[in-house]
Coordinates of C-alpha atoms in Angstrom, one line a residue:
Chain A
M1 CA 24.0 153.4 -44.2
A2 CA 24.1 153.0 -40.7
A3 CA 27.0 151.1 -39.4
R4 CA 26.2 147.6 -38.6
T5 CA 26.8 147.1 -35.0
Q6 CA 27.6 143.6 -34.0
K7 CA 26.7 142.6 -30.5
A8 CA 29.9 141.7 -28.7
K9 CA 30.0 138.1 -27.5
P10 CA 30.1 138.1 -23.7
V11 CA 33.6 137.4 -22.6
R12 CA 33.9 134.7 -20.0
R13 CA 35.6 136.4 -17.2
T14 CA 37.6 134.6 -14.5
R15 CA 37.6 136.2 -11.1
P16 CA 40.8 138.2 -10.8
V17 CA 43.3 136.5 -8.6
A18 CA 45.5 138.6 -6.4
P19 CA 49.1 137.4 -6.9
T20 CA 50.6 135.6 -3.9
R21 CA 54.1 136.5 -2.9
R22 CA 56.2 134.1 -0.8
R23 CA 59.7 134.7 0.6
L24 CA 61.5 131.5 1.1
W25 CA 64.9 130.0 2.0
L26 CA 65.7 127.0 -0.2
M27 CA 68.4 124.6 1.2
Y28 CA 69.9 122.2 -1.4
P29 CA 71.6 119.0 -0.3
P30 CA 74.9 118.4 -2.1
R31 CA 73.4 116.0 -4.7
L32 CA 71.1 118.8 -6.0
I33 CA 73.5 121.7 -6.0
R34 CA 74.4 121.4 -9.7
E35 CA 70.7 121.0 -10.7
P36 CA 69.1 124.0 -12.4
L37 CA 66.0 123.6 -10.3
I38 CA 64.9 127.3 -10.3
W39 CA 65.0 127.3 -14.1
R40 CA 63.0 124.1 -14.3
L41 CA 60.5 125.6 -11.7
S42 CA 59.9 128.6 -13.9
G43 CA 59.2 126.4 -16.9
K44 CA 56.9 124.1 -15.0
F45 CA 54.7 126.7 -13.3
H46 CA 53.3 130.1 -14.1
I47 CA 55.4 132.0 -11.5
V48 CA 58.0 134.7 -11.2
T49 CA 61.2 133.8 -9.4
N50 CA 63.5 136.4 -7.9
I51 CA 66.7 135.4 -6.2
R52 CA 67.8 137.8 -3.4
Q53 CA 70.7 135.9 -1.8
A54 CA 72.6 132.7 -2.6
S55 CA 75.5 130.8 -1.1
V56 CA 77.0 127.5 -2.4
T57 CA 79.5 125.3 -0.7
D58 CA 80.4 121.7 -1.1
E59 CA 78.1 120.9 1.8
I60 CA 75.0 122.9 1.1
G61 CA 73.4 125.3 -1.3
I62 CA 71.3 128.1 0.2
V63 CA 69.1 130.4 -1.9
C64 CA 66.8 133.2 -0.7
L65 CA 64.0 133.2 -3.3
E66 CA 60.9 135.3 -3.8
L67 CA 58.1 133.5 -5.6
Q68 CA 55.1 135.4 -7.1
G69 CA 52.1 134.0 -8.9
G70 CA 48.6 132.6 -8.3
Q71 CA 48.2 130.8 -5.0
A72 CA 47.8 127.4 -6.6
D73 CA 51.0 127.8 -8.7
V74 CA 53.0 129.0 -5.7
K75 CA 51.8 126.2 -3.5
A76 CA 52.5 123.6 -6.3
S77 CA 56.0 125.1 -6.8
I78 CA 56.8 124.7 -3.1
H79 CA 55.5 121.1 -3.2
W80 CA 57.6 120.3 -6.4
L81 CA 60.8 121.7 -4.8
E82 CA 60.3 119.6 -1.7
K83 CA 59.6 116.6 -3.9
Q84 CA 63.0 117.1 -5.5
G85 CA 64.6 117.1 -2.1
V86 CA 65.0 120.8 -1.4
N87 CA 64.3 122.0 2.2
V88 CA 61.8 124.9 1.9
E89 CA 61.3 127.3 4.7
P90 CA 59.6 130.7 5.0
V91 CA 62.1 133.5 5.2
E92 CA 61.2 133.8 8.9
I93 CA 62.3 130.1 9.3
S94 CA 61.1 129.1 12.8
V95 CA 57.7 130.7 13.1
V96 CA 56.6 127.8 15.4
E97 CA 58.6 128.1 18.6
S98 CA 58.4 126.2 21.8
Chain B
M1 CA 55.9 157.0 12.7
E2 CA 56.1 157.8 16.3
K3 CA 57.4 161.2 17.4
H4 CA 59.2 159.8 20.3
S5 CA 61.1 156.5 20.0
G6 CA 62.9 156.4 23.4
Y7 CA 66.5 155.3 23.0
M8 CA 65.9 153.3 19.8
Q9 CA 67.2 154.8 16.6
A10 CA 66.1 152.4 13.8
L11 CA 65.8 148.8 12.7
R12 CA 68.9 147.7 10.8
C13 CA 69.5 144.7 8.5
R14 CA 72.1 142.3 10.0
E15 CA 73.3 141.4 6.6
C16 CA 73.5 144.6 4.5
G17 CA 73.2 147.3 7.2
R18 CA 70.2 149.1 5.6
E19 CA 68.1 151.0 8.1
Y20 CA 64.3 151.0 8.4
P21 CA 61.8 152.9 10.6
L22 CA 60.8 151.4 13.9
T23 CA 57.6 149.7 12.7
A24 CA 56.3 146.2 12.9
T25 CA 58.6 144.7 10.3
H26 CA 61.2 142.0 10.5
V27 CA 63.1 141.4 7.2
C28 CA 65.1 143.7 4.9
E29 CA 63.3 144.3 1.7
F30 CA 66.6 144.2 -0.2
D31 CA 68.1 140.8 0.8
F32 CA 65.5 139.5 3.3
G33 CA 68.1 139.6 6.1
P34 CA 66.8 139.8 9.7
L35 CA 66.3 143.3 11.2
E36 CA 67.7 144.3 14.6
V37 CA 67.0 147.3 16.8
V38 CA 69.8 150.0 16.9
Y39 CA 70.1 152.2 20.0
D40 CA 71.6 155.6 20.7
Y41 CA 74.3 154.3 23.1
N42 CA 75.7 157.8 23.6
R43 CA 72.4 159.0 25.2
I44 CA 72.0 155.8 27.1
K45 CA 75.5 156.2 28.6
K46 CA 74.5 159.6 30.0
S47 CA 71.4 158.3 31.8
L48 CA 72.0 154.6 32.7
T49 CA 74.3 154.1 35.6
R50 CA 74.7 151.3 38.2
E51 CA 73.0 153.6 40.8
V52 CA 70.0 154.3 38.5
I53 CA 69.6 150.6 37.8
Q54 CA 69.8 149.7 41.5
S55 CA 67.3 152.3 42.5
R56 CA 64.6 150.7 40.3
P57 CA 62.2 147.8 41.1
K58 CA 63.7 144.3 40.8
S59 CA 62.4 143.3 37.3
M60 CA 63.9 143.1 33.8
W61 CA 62.6 146.6 33.2
R62 CA 65.3 148.1 35.4
Y63 CA 67.4 148.1 32.2
R64 CA 64.6 149.7 30.2
E65 CA 66.8 152.1 28.2
L66 CA 68.4 149.0 26.6
L67 CA 65.0 147.4 25.8
P68 CA 63.0 148.4 22.6
V69 CA 60.1 150.4 24.0
A70 CA 59.6 154.1 23.3
N71 CA 57.7 155.1 26.4
G72 CA 58.5 152.5 29.0
P73 CA 56.9 149.1 29.7
T74 CA 53.2 148.6 30.0
I75 CA 53.0 144.8 30.0
G76 CA 54.9 142.3 32.2
L77 CA 56.1 144.9 34.7
E78 CA 57.0 142.1 37.2
V79 CA 58.9 139.9 34.8
G80 CA 62.5 138.9 35.4
F81 CA 65.1 139.5 38.0
T82 CA 65.0 135.8 38.7
P83 CA 67.5 134.3 41.2
L84 CA 71.1 133.7 40.5
I85 CA 72.1 130.8 42.8
K86 CA 75.5 129.7 43.8
A87 CA 75.4 126.0 43.2
D88 CA 78.2 124.5 45.4
R89 CA 76.8 121.0 45.6
L90 CA 76.4 120.9 41.8
A91 CA 79.9 122.4 41.3
K92 CA 81.3 119.6 43.4
R93 CA 79.5 116.9 41.3
L94 CA 80.6 118.6 38.0
G95 CA 84.2 118.9 39.2
V96 CA 84.5 122.6 38.8
R97 CA 85.4 125.4 41.2
E98 CA 82.2 127.5 41.0
V99 CA 78.8 127.2 39.3
W100 CA 76.0 129.7 39.3
I101 CA 72.4 128.9 38.2
K102 CA 70.4 131.6 36.5
N103 CA 67.0 130.3 37.3
D104 CA 64.3 131.3 34.9
A105 CA 62.3 128.2 35.8
V106 CA 60.7 130.6 38.3
N107 CA 60.2 133.5 36.0
Y108 CA 56.9 135.3 36.3
P109 CA 54.1 134.7 35.2
T110 CA 54.5 131.4 33.2
L111 CA 57.7 129.9 34.6
S112 CA 60.0 130.3 31.5
F113 CA 62.4 132.8 30.0
K114 CA 59.8 133.4 27.3
D115 CA 58.0 135.9 29.6
R116 CA 61.0 138.2 29.0
V117 CA 60.6 138.3 25.2
V118 CA 56.8 138.4 25.3
S119 CA 56.6 141.3 27.7
V120 CA 58.8 143.3 25.4
A121 CA 57.0 142.3 22.3
L122 CA 53.6 143.0 23.8
S123 CA 54.6 146.4 25.3
R124 CA 56.0 147.4 21.9
A125 CA 52.9 146.0 20.1
R126 CA 50.7 148.2 22.2
E127 CA 52.8 151.3 21.5
L128 CA 52.4 150.6 17.8
G129 CA 48.6 150.5 18.2
F130 CA 47.9 146.7 17.9
D131 CA 45.0 145.3 19.8
T132 CA 45.5 141.7 18.7
V133 CA 48.7 139.6 19.3
A134 CA 49.5 136.2 18.0
C135 CA 52.1 133.4 18.0
A136 CA 52.7 129.9 16.8
S137 CA 54.0 127.7 19.5
T138 CA 54.3 124.2 20.9
G139 CA 54.7 125.2 24.6
N140 CA 56.3 128.0 26.6
L141 CA 55.8 130.8 24.1
A142 CA 52.0 130.1 23.7
N143 CA 51.6 130.0 27.5
S144 CA 53.4 133.3 27.9
V145 CA 51.6 135.1 25.1
A146 CA 48.2 133.9 26.4
A147 CA 48.9 134.9 30.0
N148 CA 50.5 138.3 29.3
A149 CA 47.8 139.2 26.7
A150 CA 45.1 138.3 29.2
A151 CA 46.7 140.5 31.9
A152 CA 47.0 143.4 29.4
G153 CA 43.5 143.0 27.9
L154 CA 44.8 142.2 24.5
K155 CA 43.1 139.7 22.1
A156 CA 45.4 136.7 21.6
Y157 CA 45.5 134.1 18.8
V158 CA 47.7 131.1 19.5
F159 CA 48.4 128.6 16.7
I160 CA 49.4 125.0 17.7
P161 CA 49.9 121.7 15.9
T162 CA 46.9 119.5 16.6
D163 CA 48.9 116.7 18.1
L164 CA 50.1 118.7 21.1
E165 CA 49.8 117.2 24.6
S166 CA 46.6 118.3 26.3
G167 CA 48.5 119.8 29.3
K168 CA 50.1 122.3 27.0
I169 CA 46.8 123.2 25.3
I170 CA 45.1 123.8 28.7
N171 CA 48.0 126.1 29.7
S172 CA 47.0 128.4 26.9
L173 CA 43.2 127.9 26.9
I174 CA 42.9 128.8 30.6
Y175 CA 43.8 132.4 29.8
G176 CA 41.0 132.8 27.3
A177 CA 43.2 132.9 24.2
N178 CA 41.9 131.8 20.8
V179 CA 43.8 128.6 20.5
I180 CA 43.8 127.3 16.9
G181 CA 45.0 123.7 16.2
I182 CA 46.5 123.2 12.7
K183 CA 46.5 119.7 11.2
G184 CA 49.6 118.9 9.2
H185 CA 53.3 118.4 9.4
Y186 CA 55.5 120.8 11.2
D187 CA 56.7 122.4 7.9
E188 CA 53.2 123.0 6.7
V189 CA 52.2 124.5 10.1
N190 CA 55.2 126.7 10.0
R191 CA 54.6 128.0 6.5
L192 CA 50.9 128.6 7.1
C193 CA 51.7 130.7 10.2
A194 CA 54.2 132.8 8.2
E195 CA 51.4 133.4 5.7
I196 CA 48.8 134.3 8.4
A197 CA 51.4 136.7 10.0
G198 CA 51.8 138.4 6.6
K199 CA 48.1 138.6 5.9
F200 CA 46.5 139.8 9.2
D201 CA 47.3 143.1 10.8
W202 CA 48.3 141.6 14.1
A203 CA 51.4 141.7 16.2
F204 CA 52.8 138.3 15.6
V205 CA 55.3 138.2 18.4
N206 CA 58.1 136.1 16.7
V207 CA 57.4 137.3 13.1
N208 CA 56.7 141.0 12.5
M209 CA 57.6 141.9 16.1
R210 CA 60.7 139.7 16.1
P211 CA 63.3 142.5 16.2
Y212 CA 61.7 143.8 19.4
Y213 CA 60.8 140.4 20.9
A214 CA 64.3 138.9 20.6
E215 CA 65.8 141.9 22.5
G216 CA 63.9 140.8 25.6
S217 CA 66.4 137.9 26.0
K218 CA 69.2 140.5 26.7
S219 CA 67.7 141.1 30.1
M220 CA 68.8 137.7 31.3
G221 CA 72.4 138.7 30.5
Y222 CA 72.1 142.1 32.3
E223 CA 70.8 140.4 35.4
I224 CA 73.6 137.8 35.4
V225 CA 76.2 140.6 35.3
E226 CA 74.5 142.7 38.0
Q227 CA 73.9 139.7 40.3
L228 CA 77.6 138.8 39.9
N229 CA 78.4 142.3 41.3
W230 CA 78.8 143.8 37.9
K231 CA 81.2 141.2 36.5
V232 CA 80.8 139.3 33.2
P233 CA 81.2 135.6 33.9
K234 CA 84.1 133.8 32.4
H235 CA 81.9 131.0 31.0
T236 CA 78.2 131.0 30.2
V237 CA 76.4 127.8 29.0
V238 CA 73.2 128.5 27.1
C239 CA 70.8 126.1 25.4
M240 CA 70.1 126.6 21.7
A241 CA 66.8 126.3 19.9
S242 CA 66.9 129.0 17.2
G243 CA 70.2 130.2 18.8
S244 CA 68.7 133.7 19.5
L245 CA 69.1 133.5 23.3
L246 CA 72.8 132.8 23.0
T247 CA 73.4 135.7 20.6
K248 CA 71.4 138.1 22.9
I249 CA 73.3 137.0 26.0
H250 CA 76.5 138.0 24.1
K251 CA 75.0 141.3 23.1
S252 CA 74.0 142.1 26.7
Y253 CA 77.6 141.5 27.9
Q254 CA 78.9 143.6 25.0
E255 CA 76.5 146.5 25.8
F256 CA 77.3 146.5 29.5
I257 CA 81.1 146.6 28.7
Q258 CA 80.6 149.3 26.1
L259 CA 78.5 151.5 28.5
G260 CA 81.1 151.1 31.3
L261 CA 78.6 149.2 33.5
A262 CA 81.0 146.2 33.6
P263 CA 84.7 146.0 33.1
G264 CA 85.9 144.6 29.8
T265 CA 87.1 141.0 30.1
D266 CA 87.5 137.9 28.1
Y267 CA 84.5 135.6 28.3
K268 CA 83.3 132.5 26.5
I269 CA 79.7 131.6 25.6
H270 CA 79.1 127.9 25.0
G271 CA 76.1 126.4 23.3
A272 CA 74.1 123.3 24.3
Q273 CA 71.8 121.2 22.2
A274 CA 70.1 117.8 22.4
T275 CA 71.8 115.2 20.1
G276 CA 68.4 114.5 18.5
C277 CA 68.3 118.1 17.2
S278 CA 71.8 119.4 17.1
P279 CA 72.3 121.4 13.8
I280 CA 74.3 124.2 15.5
S281 CA 76.5 122.1 17.8
T282 CA 77.3 119.7 15.0
A283 CA 78.3 122.5 12.8
Q284 CA 80.4 124.1 15.6
K285 CA 82.2 120.9 16.3
A286 CA 82.9 120.4 12.6
G287 CA 84.4 123.9 12.4
L288 CA 81.7 125.1 9.9
D289 CA 80.1 128.6 9.9
F290 CA 76.8 127.2 8.5
F291 CA 74.5 124.5 9.7
K292 CA 72.6 121.7 7.9
P293 CA 68.9 121.4 8.6
V294 CA 67.8 118.3 10.5
K295 CA 64.5 116.6 11.4
P296 CA 64.2 116.9 15.2
D297 CA 64.0 113.7 17.3
T298 CA 64.4 114.4 21.0
I299 CA 62.4 114.7 24.2
A300 CA 63.8 118.3 24.5
K301 CA 60.8 119.7 22.6
S302 CA 61.5 123.3 23.5
L303 CA 64.8 123.0 21.6
A304 CA 63.5 121.0 18.7
I305 CA 64.1 123.5 15.9
G306 CA 65.7 121.7 12.9
T307 CA 66.3 124.9 11.0
P308 CA 67.5 127.5 13.5
A309 CA 66.9 131.1 12.4
D310 CA 69.8 132.4 14.4
G311 CA 72.1 129.4 13.9
F312 CA 74.6 131.3 11.7
Y313 CA 74.8 134.1 14.3
A314 CA 75.1 131.7 17.2
L315 CA 78.0 130.0 15.5
K316 CA 79.7 133.3 15.0
V317 CA 79.3 134.3 18.7
M318 CA 80.9 131.0 19.8
K319 CA 83.7 131.5 17.4
D320 CA 84.3 135.1 18.4
T321 CA 84.3 134.4 22.1
G322 CA 86.2 131.1 21.9
G323 CA 83.2 129.2 23.2
A324 CA 82.4 125.5 22.4
A325 CA 79.3 123.6 21.7
E326 CA 78.2 120.1 22.7
D327 CA 75.1 118.0 22.7
V328 CA 73.6 115.3 24.9
S329 CA 71.4 112.3 24.4
D330 CA 67.9 112.0 25.9
D331 CA 69.1 109.7 28.6
E332 CA 72.0 112.1 29.5
L333 CA 69.6 115.1 29.7
R334 CA 67.2 113.1 31.9
E335 CA 70.1 112.2 34.2
S336 CA 71.1 115.9 34.3
I337 CA 67.6 117.0 35.2
R338 CA 67.9 114.7 38.2
L339 CA 71.4 115.9 39.0
L340 CA 70.3 119.5 39.2
A341 CA 67.2 118.6 41.2
E342 CA 69.0 116.4 43.7
T343 CA 71.9 118.8 44.2
E344 CA 70.2 122.2 44.1
G345 CA 66.5 121.6 44.5
I346 CA 65.8 123.0 41.1
F347 CA 63.5 121.1 38.8
A348 CA 64.2 122.3 35.2
E349 CA 62.5 121.4 32.0
T350 CA 64.3 119.2 29.4
A351 CA 66.2 122.2 28.0
G352 CA 67.7 122.7 31.5
G353 CA 68.9 119.1 31.4
V354 CA 70.6 119.8 28.1
T355 CA 72.4 122.8 29.6
V356 CA 73.6 120.9 32.7
G357 CA 74.5 117.8 30.7
V358 CA 76.5 119.8 28.1
A359 CA 78.3 121.7 30.9
R360 CA 79.4 118.4 32.4
K361 CA 80.8 117.3 29.0
L362 CA 82.6 120.6 28.5
I363 CA 84.2 120.4 31.9
A364 CA 85.2 116.8 31.3
S365 CA 86.8 117.7 27.9
G366 CA 88.7 120.7 29.4
A367 CA 86.7 123.3 27.3
I368 CA 85.7 124.7 30.7
P369 CA 88.8 124.4 33.0
E370 CA 88.0 123.0 36.4
E371 CA 89.5 126.1 38.2
D372 CA 87.1 128.4 36.4
S373 CA 83.6 129.7 37.3
L374 CA 80.5 129.3 35.1
V375 CA 76.9 130.3 34.8
L376 CA 74.3 127.9 33.6
C377 CA 71.1 129.5 32.0
I378 CA 68.1 127.5 33.0
T379 CA 65.2 128.6 30.8
G380 CA 62.0 126.7 32.0
N381 CA 60.3 124.8 34.7
G382 CA 60.3 121.0 35.0
L383 CA 56.6 120.9 35.9
K384 CA 55.9 121.7 32.2
T385 CA 57.7 118.6 30.9
L386 CA 56.7 115.9 33.4
D387 CA 56.2 113.3 30.7
A388 CA 59.9 113.5 29.8
V389 CA 61.0 112.2 33.2
S390 CA 58.0 110.1 34.1
G391 CA 59.1 106.5 34.6
H392 CA 62.7 107.5 35.1
V393 CA 62.6 108.8 38.7
G394 CA 61.6 105.7 40.6
Q395 CA 58.4 104.9 42.5
P396 CA 57.3 105.7 46.0
R397 CA 57.6 102.8 48.5
E398 CA 54.3 101.8 49.9
I399 CA 53.5 100.5 53.4
R400 CA 50.4 99.8 55.4
P401 CA 49.4 102.3 58.1
S402 CA 51.7 100.7 60.6
L403 CA 54.5 102.3 62.5
R404 CA 56.2 98.9 62.8
E405 CA 56.3 98.5 59.1
F406 CA 57.7 102.0 58.6
E407 CA 60.4 101.3 61.2
A408 CA 61.3 98.1 59.4
L409 CA 61.7 100.0 56.2
V410 CA 63.9 102.6 57.8
A411 CA 66.0 99.9 59.5
A412 CA 66.4 98.0 56.2
E413 CA 67.7 101.2 54.6
A414 CA 70.1 101.9 57.4
R415 CA 71.5 98.4 57.3
P416 CA 75.0 98.4 55.8
I417 CA 75.2 96.7 52.5
K418 CA 77.3 93.6 52.5
A419 CA 79.9 93.3 49.8

């Protein structure tokens, strides 16, 4: 008996999205230094976080962070961090000069 | 990779010391620290002497071994060697023995010190095979990239915030650059430009070309030393936006001393900011080695960088040299622009007012002793920031076309004022 072949259902494909990579400096004001914001960020958005440098004093917390993910997720992550009160700059910092 | 890289050896991370090839790249892949050009000083010492320098044309390229190009400059050959003026009338008003003005308000071709960094960045960009150059700017940098690219036949993209004054936009459009206005807050414009720089294969002068670009500032320091008859000045006052110029002036003095072109001596480099955007001077005065970002609010737009990229390094230079930092209000900087103009005939942009105003405060506080000599670095021309002083310089007095009326006006002025 010939094997019954079942016609495969067409799989709905989404257009592959190239991951976006952003290299950022995060600057935390003193009131946010104890908050686990990067952990919360990973839970909230589908992104990969990668810390490259960090420095914490009583006055400021500075984290050099690489974010990787879909463009919308990366953009939303940056927006969420800023909403919490973190200053977010590209790793180049002052791209716009006089 | 080029076969010949001149006197450059590598790019090195300022944080971890890892080295990279001399390509168009700007941050360390390991810790994202900024990269800086490393030179072969032993070879430079054998070929660069005072005599060699003095035999060359009077431009910033007379120090070419210490600038990051492999095969010599191709763009901006006339840039630099601006006047160093002994400012006796200003010294008297400031109450100090001797003042020198390094006047980049007359730098060629766009009347600011940015022509130095841009001519280096574009010369190096051409060596690396780029045909398109770009920058994001609110003023002097845009003008300089547009003008120097036009003269070199390179395609230029200039990104600006849309709310920029029309005069500044015209100063870039006139050279035929592609000027793109971006709607949005400064932070968004900044991030988008970093993204564009990462995506397009262009020479973005202050992003992927930054290690080369920043080195151009050193030429201001070399010229100061040569024009002071090969002496490093005791005090130098430098305005700070990103803080890069201050660190590079320090590097230039160090290099000249190391190469034996100037005798070793103690010197202090002082930093100047506007109070409305003073993250570095605030940190220095508080004795901190880091700064807190601020939202700029000052008429000194060319210094309005709230998160200065080289702030940490500028603080270190001031600490290492024993320099101080100070800041001045918008009213104080306007007054200082007038003081410089009225005493020396030099019309500086707002950043120049900041430098003069801060020098005055540092002399008053004793940070610069009155028996010492100092150099003030003036970085741009007042014709570019007329709005900042408009309404603060008085009005012309009007008369009818009558000699009698003019004589009456002169007589009124000559009349002694009664107490």
